[in-house]
Coordinates of C-alpha atoms and ligand atoms in Angstrom, one line a residue:
M1 CA 128.3 101.8 28.4
S2 CA 129.8 102.0 31.9
F3 CA 129.4 99.2 34.4
I4 CA 131.1 97.7 37.5
L5 CA 132.4 94.2 38.0
Y6 CA 133.3 92.6 41.4
G7 CA 135.9 90.0 42.3
V8 CA 138.4 89.2 45.0
G9 CA 141.2 91.7 45.2
V10 CA 144.5 89.9 45.6
S11 CA 147.0 92.6 45.1
D12 CA 146.5 96.2 46.1
G13 CA 146.7 99.4 44.0
I14 CA 144.9 101.2 41.3
A15 CA 145.5 100.7 37.5
I16 CA 143.9 102.6 34.7
G17 CA 144.3 101.3 31.2
H18 CA 143.0 99.3 28.2
A19 CA 141.8 95.7 28.4
H20 CA 143.8 93.0 26.6
L21 CA 142.0 89.7 26.5
A22 CA 144.2 86.7 26.9
S23 CA 143.3 83.5 25.1
S24 CA 144.3 80.9 27.6
A25 CA 141.4 78.8 28.7
V26 CA 138.3 77.2 27.4
L27 CA 135.2 79.5 27.4
N28 CA 131.8 78.5 28.8
V29 CA 130.0 76.8 26.0
P30 CA 126.3 76.7 25.5
H31 CA 124.7 73.3 24.6
Y32 CA 121.5 73.1 22.7
L33 CA 119.7 71.1 20.1
L34 CA 118.6 72.5 16.8
P35 CA 115.5 72.0 14.6
K36 CA 116.3 70.2 11.3
N37 CA 115.8 73.4 9.3
R38 CA 118.5 75.2 11.2
I39 CA 121.3 72.7 10.5
E40 CA 122.6 74.2 7.4
A41 CA 122.7 77.6 8.8
E42 CA 124.6 76.3 11.9
Q43 CA 127.1 74.6 9.6
A44 CA 127.6 77.8 7.7
R45 CA 128.2 79.6 11.0
L46 CA 130.9 77.2 12.0
R47 CA 132.5 77.4 8.5
N48 CA 132.5 81.2 8.8
A49 CA 134.1 81.0 12.2
L50 CA 136.8 78.6 10.9
S51 CA 137.7 80.9 8.1
I52 CA 137.8 84.0 10.4
V53 CA 140.3 82.1 12.6
R54 CA 142.3 81.1 9.5
R55 CA 142.6 84.7 8.6
E56 CA 143.5 85.7 12.1
L57 CA 146.3 83.2 12.2
E58 CA 147.5 84.4 8.8
A59 CA 147.5 88.0 10.1
L60 CA 149.4 87.0 13.1
K61 CA 152.1 85.4 10.9
I62 CA 152.4 88.6 8.8
A63 CA 152.5 90.8 12.0
D64 CA 155.2 88.6 13.5
G65 CA 157.2 88.7 10.2
Q66 CA 157.4 92.5 10.7
G67 CA 158.1 92.2 14.4
S68 CA 160.2 90.0 16.5
G69 CA 160.3 87.2 13.9
L70 CA 160.8 84.5 16.4
A71 CA 161.1 81.3 14.4
E72 CA 159.4 79.3 17.2
F73 CA 156.4 81.5 17.1
L74 CA 156.0 81.0 13.3
V75 CA 156.2 77.3 13.8
F76 CA 153.6 77.5 16.5
L77 CA 151.2 79.5 14.2
E78 CA 151.7 77.0 11.4
L79 CA 150.9 74.2 13.8
H80 CA 147.7 76.0 14.8
Q81 CA 146.7 76.3 11.2
M82 CA 147.3 72.6 10.7
I83 CA 145.2 71.7 13.7
L84 CA 142.4 74.1 12.4
D85 CA 142.3 72.3 9.1
D86 CA 142.6 68.8 10.4
P87 CA 139.4 67.0 9.2
M88 CA 139.2 65.3 12.6
L89 CA 138.4 68.7 14.1
S90 CA 136.6 70.8 11.5
Q91 CA 135.1 68.3 9.2
A92 CA 134.0 66.0 12.0
A93 CA 132.4 69.0 13.9
L94 CA 130.4 69.9 10.8
E95 CA 129.2 66.3 10.5
M96 CA 128.3 66.2 14.1
I97 CA 126.1 69.2 13.8
E98 CA 124.1 67.3 11.2
Q99 CA 124.1 63.9 12.9
A100 CA 123.5 65.0 16.5
Q101 CA 121.6 68.2 15.6
C102 CA 123.7 70.1 18.1
N103 CA 125.0 73.7 18.0
A104 CA 128.4 74.6 16.6
E105 CA 130.1 75.4 20.0
W106 CA 129.0 72.0 21.3
A107 CA 130.2 70.1 18.2
I108 CA 133.6 71.7 18.1
T109 CA 134.3 71.2 21.8
Q110 CA 133.2 67.5 21.5
Q111 CA 135.7 67.1 18.7
M112 CA 138.3 68.9 20.7
E113 CA 137.9 66.3 23.4
V114 CA 138.2 63.4 20.9
L115 CA 141.4 64.9 19.5
I116 CA 142.9 65.7 23.0
S117 CA 142.2 62.1 24.1
R118 CA 144.2 60.9 21.0
F119 CA 147.1 63.2 22.0
E120 CA 147.0 61.9 25.6
E121 CA 147.7 58.4 24.3
I122 CA 150.9 59.5 22.6
E123 CA 154.1 58.4 24.4
D124 CA 156.3 61.2 23.3
A125 CA 156.0 64.0 25.9
Y126 CA 156.5 66.8 23.3
L127 CA 153.7 65.5 21.0
R128 CA 151.5 64.7 23.9
E129 CA 151.7 68.3 25.1
R130 CA 150.4 69.5 21.7
K131 CA 146.9 68.9 23.2
T132 CA 147.2 72.4 24.6
D133 CA 147.6 73.7 21.1
V134 CA 144.4 71.9 20.1
A135 CA 142.6 73.6 23.1
Q136 CA 144.0 77.0 22.1
V137 CA 142.8 76.7 18.5
V138 CA 139.3 75.6 19.6
E139 CA 139.2 78.5 21.9
R140 CA 139.8 80.9 19.1
V141 CA 137.0 79.4 17.1
L142 CA 134.7 79.5 20.2
K143 CA 135.5 83.2 20.7
V144 CA 134.4 84.0 17.2
L145 CA 131.2 81.8 17.6
L146 CA 130.4 83.5 20.9
G147 CA 130.6 87.0 19.3
H148 CA 133.9 88.1 20.8
P149 CA 136.2 90.1 18.5
G150 CA 138.8 87.9 16.8
Y151 CA 142.3 87.6 18.0
T152 CA 144.0 89.8 15.4
P153 CA 147.6 90.9 16.1
P154 CA 147.4 91.9 19.7
P155 CA 146.9 95.7 19.9
L156 CA 149.1 95.7 23.0
K157 CA 150.3 99.1 24.1
H158 CA 153.9 99.0 25.1
D159 CA 153.5 101.8 27.6
G160 CA 152.7 99.4 30.4
S161 CA 149.1 100.5 30.5
S162 CA 147.4 97.3 29.2
I163 CA 145.3 95.3 31.7
L164 CA 145.3 91.6 31.1
V165 CA 141.9 90.0 31.3
A166 CA 141.8 86.1 31.3
H167 CA 139.4 83.4 32.1
D168 CA 142.2 81.7 34.1
L169 CA 145.9 81.8 34.2
S170 CA 148.2 79.1 35.4
P171 CA 151.2 80.1 37.5
A172 CA 153.2 79.2 34.4
D173 CA 151.2 81.7 32.3
V174 CA 151.7 84.5 34.8
M175 CA 155.5 83.8 34.7
Q176 CA 155.4 84.3 30.9
Y177 CA 153.4 87.5 31.3
K178 CA 156.0 88.8 33.6
Q179 CA 158.0 89.8 30.6
H180 CA 155.1 92.0 29.3
Q181 CA 154.4 95.2 31.1
F182 CA 150.8 94.8 32.1
S183 CA 149.5 97.2 34.7
A184 CA 147.0 94.8 36.2
F185 CA 145.7 91.2 36.0
L186 CA 142.0 90.2 36.0
T187 CA 140.9 86.6 36.0
D188 CA 137.5 84.9 36.2
M189 CA 138.8 82.0 38.2
G190 CA 141.2 81.6 41.2
G191 CA 141.3 82.2 44.9
P192 CA 143.3 84.6 47.0
T193 CA 146.2 82.3 47.7
S194 CA 146.2 80.4 44.4
H195 CA 149.7 80.4 43.1
T196 CA 148.5 82.5 40.2
A197 CA 147.4 85.2 42.7
I198 CA 150.7 84.9 44.6
V199 CA 152.8 85.4 41.4
A200 CA 150.6 88.3 40.3
R201 CA 151.1 89.9 43.8
S202 CA 154.9 89.5 43.4
L203 CA 154.7 91.8 40.4
N204 CA 153.3 94.5 42.7
I205 CA 150.5 95.4 40.3
P206 CA 146.8 95.4 41.2
S207 CA 145.1 92.0 40.6
I208 CA 141.6 90.7 41.0
V209 CA 140.6 87.0 40.7
A210 CA 137.2 85.2 40.9
M211 CA 135.6 87.8 38.6
Q212 CA 133.4 85.0 37.2
H213 CA 132.4 86.6 33.8
A214 CA 135.0 89.3 33.2
Q215 CA 136.2 87.6 30.0
Q216 CA 132.7 87.6 28.6
L217 CA 131.7 91.1 29.6
I218 CA 134.9 93.0 28.9
Y219 CA 135.9 93.7 25.3
E220 CA 139.4 94.2 23.8
N221 CA 140.5 97.8 24.3
D222 CA 137.7 98.7 26.8
N223 CA 138.8 101.4 29.2
L224 CA 139.2 100.0 32.7
I225 CA 139.8 101.1 36.2
V226 CA 141.1 98.3 38.4
D227 CA 140.8 98.9 42.2
G228 CA 142.8 96.0 43.7
N229 CA 142.1 97.1 47.3
H230 CA 138.4 96.7 46.9
G231 CA 138.2 94.0 44.1
I232 CA 136.4 96.4 41.8
V233 CA 136.7 96.9 38.0
I234 CA 134.9 99.9 36.4
V235 CA 134.5 99.3 32.7
N236 CA 134.4 102.4 30.5
P237 CA 134.2 104.9 33.3
D238 CA 132.9 108.5 32.7
K239 CA 135.4 111.4 33.0
Y240 CA 134.4 112.3 36.7
I241 CA 135.0 108.7 37.9
L242 CA 138.2 108.7 36.0
A243 CA 139.4 112.0 37.5
E244 CA 138.6 110.7 41.0
Y245 CA 140.6 107.5 40.5
R246 CA 143.5 109.4 39.0
L247 CA 143.6 111.4 42.2
K248 CA 143.5 108.3 44.4
Q249 CA 146.3 106.8 42.2
S250 CA 148.6 109.8 42.8
Q251 CA 147.8 109.7 46.6
L252 CA 148.8 106.0 46.7
E253 CA 152.0 106.9 44.8
L254 CA 152.8 109.5 47.3
E255 CA 152.3 107.1 50.2
K256 CA 154.7 104.6 48.4
R257 CA 157.4 107.2 48.2
K258 CA 157.1 108.0 51.9
L259 CA 157.4 104.3 52.7
W260 CA 160.6 104.0 50.7
R261 CA 162.3 106.2 53.3
I262 CA 162.3 103.3 55.8
R263 CA 163.9 100.7 53.6
S264 CA 167.2 100.8 55.4
V265 CA 165.8 101.3 58.9
K266 CA 166.1 98.2 61.1
A267 CA 162.8 96.4 61.9
I268 CA 162.6 97.0 65.7
T269 CA 159.5 97.3 67.8
L270 CA 158.9 100.4 70.1
D271 CA 160.2 98.3 73.1
G272 CA 163.3 97.2 71.3
A273 CA 162.6 93.7 69.9
A274 CA 164.3 93.0 66.7
V275 CA 162.4 91.3 63.9
E276 CA 163.9 89.6 60.9
L277 CA 162.3 90.5 57.5
L278 CA 163.1 88.2 54.7
A279 CA 162.1 87.9 51.0
N280 CA 160.2 85.3 49.0
I281 CA 161.4 85.0 45.4
E282 CA 160.5 82.8 42.5
L283 CA 163.3 83.5 40.0
P284 CA 167.0 84.2 40.7
Q285 CA 166.9 87.7 39.2
E286 CA 164.5 88.7 41.9
V287 CA 167.3 88.9 44.4
E288 CA 168.0 92.4 43.2
Q289 CA 164.5 93.6 44.2
A290 CA 164.9 91.8 47.5
R291 CA 168.0 93.7 48.3
E292 CA 166.5 97.0 47.1
Y293 CA 163.6 96.7 49.5
G294 CA 166.0 95.9 52.4
A295 CA 165.4 92.2 52.9
M296 CA 167.8 90.6 55.5
G297 CA 167.9 87.4 53.4
I298 CA 165.8 85.1 51.3
G299 CA 163.3 83.2 53.5
L300 CA 161.8 81.3 50.6
F301 CA 163.1 80.6 47.1
R302 CA 160.3 78.7 45.3
S303 CA 162.7 76.7 43.1
E304 CA 159.9 74.9 41.2
F305 CA 159.5 78.0 39.0
L306 CA 162.8 77.0 37.3
F307 CA 161.0 73.9 36.1
L308 CA 157.9 75.6 34.5
N309 CA 157.3 76.7 30.9
R310 CA 159.7 74.3 29.4
D311 CA 159.7 70.8 27.8
D312 CA 162.8 69.6 29.5
L313 CA 164.1 69.6 33.0
P314 CA 166.8 72.0 34.3
G315 CA 170.0 70.1 34.6
E316 CA 172.5 70.3 37.5
E317 CA 174.7 73.0 36.0
E318 CA 171.7 75.2 35.2
Q319 CA 170.3 74.8 38.7
F320 CA 173.7 75.4 40.2
E321 CA 174.0 78.7 38.3
A322 CA 170.5 79.7 39.4
Y323 CA 171.1 78.9 43.1
S324 CA 174.6 80.5 43.0
T325 CA 173.0 83.7 41.5
V326 CA 170.8 83.9 44.5
V327 CA 173.4 83.0 47.1
N328 CA 176.0 85.4 45.7
G329 CA 173.4 88.1 45.0
M330 CA 172.5 88.2 48.7
R331 CA 176.1 88.9 49.6
G332 CA 176.5 86.8 52.7
Q333 CA 172.9 87.1 53.9
P334 CA 171.0 83.8 54.6
V335 CA 169.2 82.1 51.6
V336 CA 166.6 79.4 52.1
I337 CA 166.1 77.3 49.0
R338 CA 163.0 75.2 49.0
T339 CA 163.2 72.0 47.0
F340 CA 160.8 71.8 44.2
D341 CA 157.1 72.0 45.1
L342 CA 155.8 70.6 41.8
G343 CA 152.4 69.0 41.3
A344 CA 148.9 70.4 42.1
D345 CA 148.7 73.7 40.1
K346 CA 152.4 73.8 39.3
N347 CA 152.8 71.0 36.8
L348 CA 155.6 70.0 34.6
R349 CA 154.7 70.3 30.9
S350 CA 155.5 66.6 30.6
A351 CA 153.1 65.7 33.4
Y352 CA 150.7 63.1 32.0
R353 CA 149.0 62.0 35.1
T354 CA 145.7 63.7 35.9
T355 CA 144.9 63.2 39.5
L356 CA 141.4 63.5 40.9
N357 CA 142.5 65.6 43.7
P358 CA 145.8 67.2 42.8
A359 CA 146.3 69.2 46.1
L360 CA 146.2 65.8 48.0
G361 CA 148.2 64.0 45.4
L362 CA 151.8 63.5 44.3
R363 CA 153.0 67.0 45.1
A364 CA 156.2 68.6 46.6
I365 CA 158.4 66.2 48.7
R366 CA 156.1 63.3 47.7
M367 CA 157.0 63.9 44.1
S368 CA 160.7 64.4 44.9
L369 CA 160.8 61.0 46.7
A370 CA 159.0 59.4 43.9
E371 CA 161.5 60.8 41.4
P372 CA 164.8 60.3 43.2
G373 CA 166.9 61.0 40.0
M374 CA 165.4 64.4 39.6
F375 CA 165.6 65.1 43.3
M376 CA 169.3 64.2 43.4
V377 CA 170.1 66.6 40.6
Q378 CA 168.5 69.4 42.6
L379 CA 170.2 68.5 45.9
R380 CA 173.6 68.3 44.3
A381 CA 173.1 71.7 42.7
I382 CA 171.9 73.3 46.0
L383 CA 174.8 71.8 47.9
R384 CA 177.4 72.9 45.3
A385 CA 176.0 76.5 45.5
S386 CA 175.9 76.5 49.3
V387 CA 178.1 78.9 51.3
P388 CA 178.8 77.6 54.9
G389 CA 176.3 78.8 57.4
K390 CA 174.3 80.8 54.9
T391 CA 172.5 78.5 52.6
R392 CA 169.6 76.3 53.8
I393 CA 167.4 73.6 52.4
L394 CA 163.7 73.8 53.0
I395 CA 161.5 70.7 52.3
P396 CA 157.8 71.4 51.3
M397 CA 154.7 69.4 52.4
L398 CA 156.3 67.0 54.9
S399 CA 153.8 65.1 56.9
S400 CA 155.5 62.1 58.4
S401 CA 158.8 61.2 60.1
R402 CA 159.4 58.5 57.4
E403 CA 159.5 61.2 54.8
V404 CA 161.9 63.2 56.8
D405 CA 164.2 60.2 57.2
Q406 CA 164.1 59.4 53.5
T407 CA 164.8 63.0 52.6
L408 CA 167.7 63.2 55.0
Q409 CA 169.1 60.0 53.5
M410 CA 168.8 61.5 50.0
I411 CA 170.7 64.6 51.2
E412 CA 173.4 62.4 52.7
F413 CA 173.6 60.5 49.3
A414 CA 174.0 63.8 47.5
K415 CA 176.7 64.9 49.9
Q416 CA 178.6 61.6 49.5
S417 CA 178.5 61.8 45.7
L418 CA 180.0 65.3 45.9
R419 CA 182.7 64.1 48.4
D420 CA 183.6 61.3 46.0
E421 CA 184.2 63.9 43.4
N422 CA 186.1 66.2 45.7
R423 CA 183.7 69.0 45.3
S424 CA 183.2 71.5 48.1
F425 CA 179.9 72.3 49.8
D426 CA 178.6 73.2 53.3
E427 CA 178.9 69.9 55.3
H428 CA 176.7 71.3 58.0
I429 CA 174.0 72.8 55.8
K430 CA 170.8 73.3 57.7
V431 CA 167.7 71.5 56.7
G432 CA 164.2 72.7 57.6
C433 CA 160.6 71.8 57.0
M434 CA 157.6 73.7 55.8
V435 CA 154.8 73.3 58.4
E436 CA 151.8 73.4 56.0
I437 CA 150.0 70.2 56.7
P438 CA 148.0 70.0 59.9
A439 CA 149.6 66.5 60.6
A440 CA 153.0 68.2 60.8
A441 CA 151.7 71.0 63.0
L442 CA 150.1 68.5 65.4
S443 CA 153.2 66.3 65.7
L444 CA 155.8 69.1 65.6
E445 CA 158.3 67.4 68.0
L446 CA 158.8 64.6 65.5
F447 CA 160.0 67.2 63.0
M448 CA 161.9 69.4 65.4
R449 CA 164.0 66.4 66.7
R450 CA 165.2 65.7 63.1
L451 CA 165.4 69.1 61.5
D452 CA 167.1 72.5 62.1
F453 CA 164.3 75.0 61.4
L454 CA 160.6 75.5 60.6
S455 CA 158.8 77.7 58.1
I456 CA 155.1 77.9 58.3
G457 CA 153.2 77.9 55.0
T458 CA 150.0 79.5 56.0
N459 CA 148.6 79.2 52.4
D460 CA 148.5 75.4 52.5
L461 CA 148.0 75.2 56.3
I462 CA 144.7 77.0 55.8
Q463 CA 143.8 75.0 52.7
Y464 CA 144.3 71.7 54.5
T465 CA 142.9 72.7 57.9
L466 CA 139.7 74.3 56.6
A467 CA 139.4 71.9 53.6
I468 CA 139.3 74.7 51.1
D469 CA 140.9 74.3 47.7
R470 CA 143.0 77.5 47.4
T471 CA 142.6 77.5 43.6
D472 CA 138.8 77.3 43.6
E473 CA 137.0 80.6 43.3
A474 CA 133.8 79.0 44.4
V475 CA 135.1 78.6 48.0
A476 CA 137.5 81.6 48.0
H477 CA 135.2 83.4 50.5
L478 CA 135.7 80.6 53.0
F479 CA 139.4 81.0 53.1
D480 CA 139.8 82.6 56.6
P481 CA 143.2 83.2 58.2
L482 CA 141.3 84.4 61.3
H483 CA 139.5 81.1 61.8
P484 CA 140.0 80.1 65.5
A485 CA 141.5 76.8 64.4
I486 CA 144.1 78.5 62.3
L487 CA 145.0 81.0 65.0
R488 CA 145.4 78.3 67.7
L489 CA 147.4 76.1 65.4
L490 CA 149.8 79.0 64.5
A491 CA 150.2 80.1 68.1
Q492 CA 150.9 76.5 69.1
I493 CA 153.6 76.0 66.4
I494 CA 155.3 79.3 67.2
Q495 CA 155.2 78.6 70.9
S496 CA 156.5 75.0 70.7
A497 CA 159.4 76.1 68.4
G498 CA 160.3 78.9 70.7
K499 CA 160.4 76.5 73.7
A500 CA 162.5 74.0 71.8
G501 CA 164.8 76.8 70.6
V502 CA 164.1 75.9 66.9
P503 CA 164.0 78.9 64.6
V504 CA 160.6 79.4 63.0
S505 CA 159.3 81.8 60.3
V506 CA 156.1 82.3 58.4
C507 CA 156.5 82.4 54.7
G508 CA 152.9 82.1 53.6
E509 CA 150.8 85.1 52.5
M510 CA 149.8 86.0 56.0
A511 CA 153.4 87.1 56.7
G512 CA 153.2 89.8 54.0
D513 CA 149.7 91.1 54.9
S514 CA 150.2 94.0 57.4
K515 CA 146.7 93.2 58.8
Y516 CA 148.3 90.2 60.5
T517 CA 151.7 91.6 61.5
R518 CA 150.8 92.5 65.1
L519 CA 148.9 89.2 65.6
L520 CA 151.9 87.2 64.5
L521 CA 154.2 89.3 66.6
G522 CA 151.9 88.7 69.6
M523 CA 152.1 85.0 69.1
G524 CA 155.9 85.3 69.4
L525 CA 156.9 85.3 65.7
R526 CA 160.2 87.2 65.0
Q527 CA 160.9 86.0 61.4
F528 CA 158.6 87.0 58.5
S529 CA 159.2 86.2 54.8
M530 CA 157.2 87.8 52.1
Y531 CA 157.4 89.4 48.6
P532 CA 160.0 92.2 48.6
T533 CA 157.3 94.8 47.7
Q534 CA 155.4 94.0 50.9
L535 CA 158.4 94.4 53.2
L536 CA 158.0 98.1 53.9
T537 CA 154.4 98.1 54.9
V538 CA 155.0 95.3 57.3
K539 CA 158.1 97.1 58.6
R540 CA 156.1 100.2 59.2
E541 CA 153.7 98.2 61.3
I542 CA 156.5 96.7 63.4
L543 CA 158.1 100.1 64.0
G544 CA 154.9 101.3 65.6
S545 CA 154.2 98.1 67.7
H546 CA 154.6 97.7 71.5
L547 CA 155.1 94.0 72.3
P548 CA 153.7 93.8 75.8
D549 CA 150.4 95.4 74.7
I550 CA 150.2 93.3 71.6
T551 CA 150.9 90.1 73.5
R552 CA 148.2 90.7 76.0
L553 CA 145.6 91.4 73.3
T554 CA 146.7 88.4 71.2
Q555 CA 146.1 86.1 74.2
K556 CA 142.5 87.4 74.3
I557 CA 142.1 86.8 70.6
L558 CA 143.3 83.2 71.0
K559 CA 140.7 82.6 73.7
A560 CA 137.9 83.9 71.5
D561 CA 136.0 81.7 69.0
E562 CA 133.2 83.9 67.7
P563 CA 134.3 85.4 64.3
E564 CA 132.8 88.8 65.2
K565 CA 134.6 88.9 68.5
I566 CA 137.9 87.9 66.8
Q567 CA 137.4 90.6 64.1
E568 CA 136.7 93.2 66.8
L569 CA 139.8 92.3 68.8
V570 CA 142.0 92.2 65.7
Q571 CA 140.8 95.7 64.8
K572 CA 141.6 96.9 68.3
L573 CA 145.1 95.3 68.0
N574 CA 145.7 97.1 64.7
S575 CA 144.4 100.5 65.9
Ligands
PEP601 C1 152.4 78.2 51.8 O1 151.8 77.1 51.5 O2 152.1 79.0 52.6 C2 153.7 78.5 51.0 C3 154.5 79.5 51.4 O3 154.0 77.7 50.0 P1 153.3 77.8 48.6 O4 152.4 79.0 48.6 O5 154.3 77.9 47.5 O6 152.5 76.5 48.5
MG602 MG1 152.8 75.6 50.4

């Protein structure tokens, strides 16, 4: 049967392929009470599900024995078998069905929570983290109970045509999936600027988030058309629709090839203003793509991705190698390395704290200052990799002058420790701050007096100004870069920095979205940092822009406050 699903498109393009369901998050679980005469049947249903999962795990082990044969993977499967057979999970769930007269899904998730809370009490970080394995095993059982096909050896096509369908993906999951060649990502959860969406966008493949029930409605191997521009998924399309989308796909391909021709053209407006186009990267090896797409430097290296998907912390040598790869790879062009922005949705595996409100908690520079040992390792590694005048340090989430002073003091300690060891580094390395908390935007002078440059993080600036959790799909529709408060705040930051002669860039998602290029140019912005794959579309917009006209219209936009009026003027600006 063919049907259409809707979500929020977060990365453009069209993909046609087969669904591959990822087992990564807990499914929605029905809760109901049973009459006494149904209890035995319910227990049998759970026993049956447990034995199906047992067979699945066995099949995975055999399949892996014939394939890559990674020893770690086998250990991990054996661990899952042990968890499945642990009486605290399976036996206790069977007993609970009888005692509480509840359905099997409810019983097994209850037991999962009991087991997880036991794991959370363990001191050893590695063992504590095994709670994720408990959740994954239970998810397999739930999938069987809820009528989804079992997770037999993944029928992943290695021709890059598989489309990943997940309930939710953490940024760490997406990084892992980077190695597989998926042609699109679909998730039930997530907002347009969640880190998951950002990472997916960096892969330059269509992605849709906030689909709500995709994981329940789509089956393994279903044929899918993903239209990332419109946030639409067509499940099992007929041949006419398929032909139409194949045509659209080849038109988009043609357009991409045309754009490729401008990659070595300088970004200059029609009236001669030069604009600096920089790249955002997450992993050192992405510098190649940045150069390929003609970036003039790295405007944001999100160094925290070096810390994800591992049980230990990257040491100074490893970080030094990573930063040197980027600095050397850019061959003399500037490189801005942001110190780790961990916390919120980018957590270390060893993180044991659960915060009520992670976006407002111990994140980014707050965590760096709370973990000075870890911060010092990173600062020394960045300094050692620095090339005079070209490498810069960017501090995320600064909100007070006290934090700036403490950070600068830490940088001075790191420098002194290197001097004591006679190691070379850039003595005059420039230090900048992300402007992404309204408090920083509204007291900019404090920061400009102490620091060398600013980089506006529109993703967080919007999140904190409009009080919208960027990872929450329930409020994704309220995330509005054109809200008058955001526009005025942006214009004010860019203008104040311009007056003070402090370099300012935008490195949030707005910089890479060509809908906002003219608006930002009109506010006076001359430095944009974005994913390499977005550079050419933004450059095309700049090449066709005439600053005096744009500036005039932007002033009108900044005076407007009715959303319809703002929309109308922005459309005019872009026409
Ligand atoms: C931002 O907040 O806009 C930004 C660039 O940082 P991140 O998306 O990594 O929080
Ligand atoms: Mg941010």
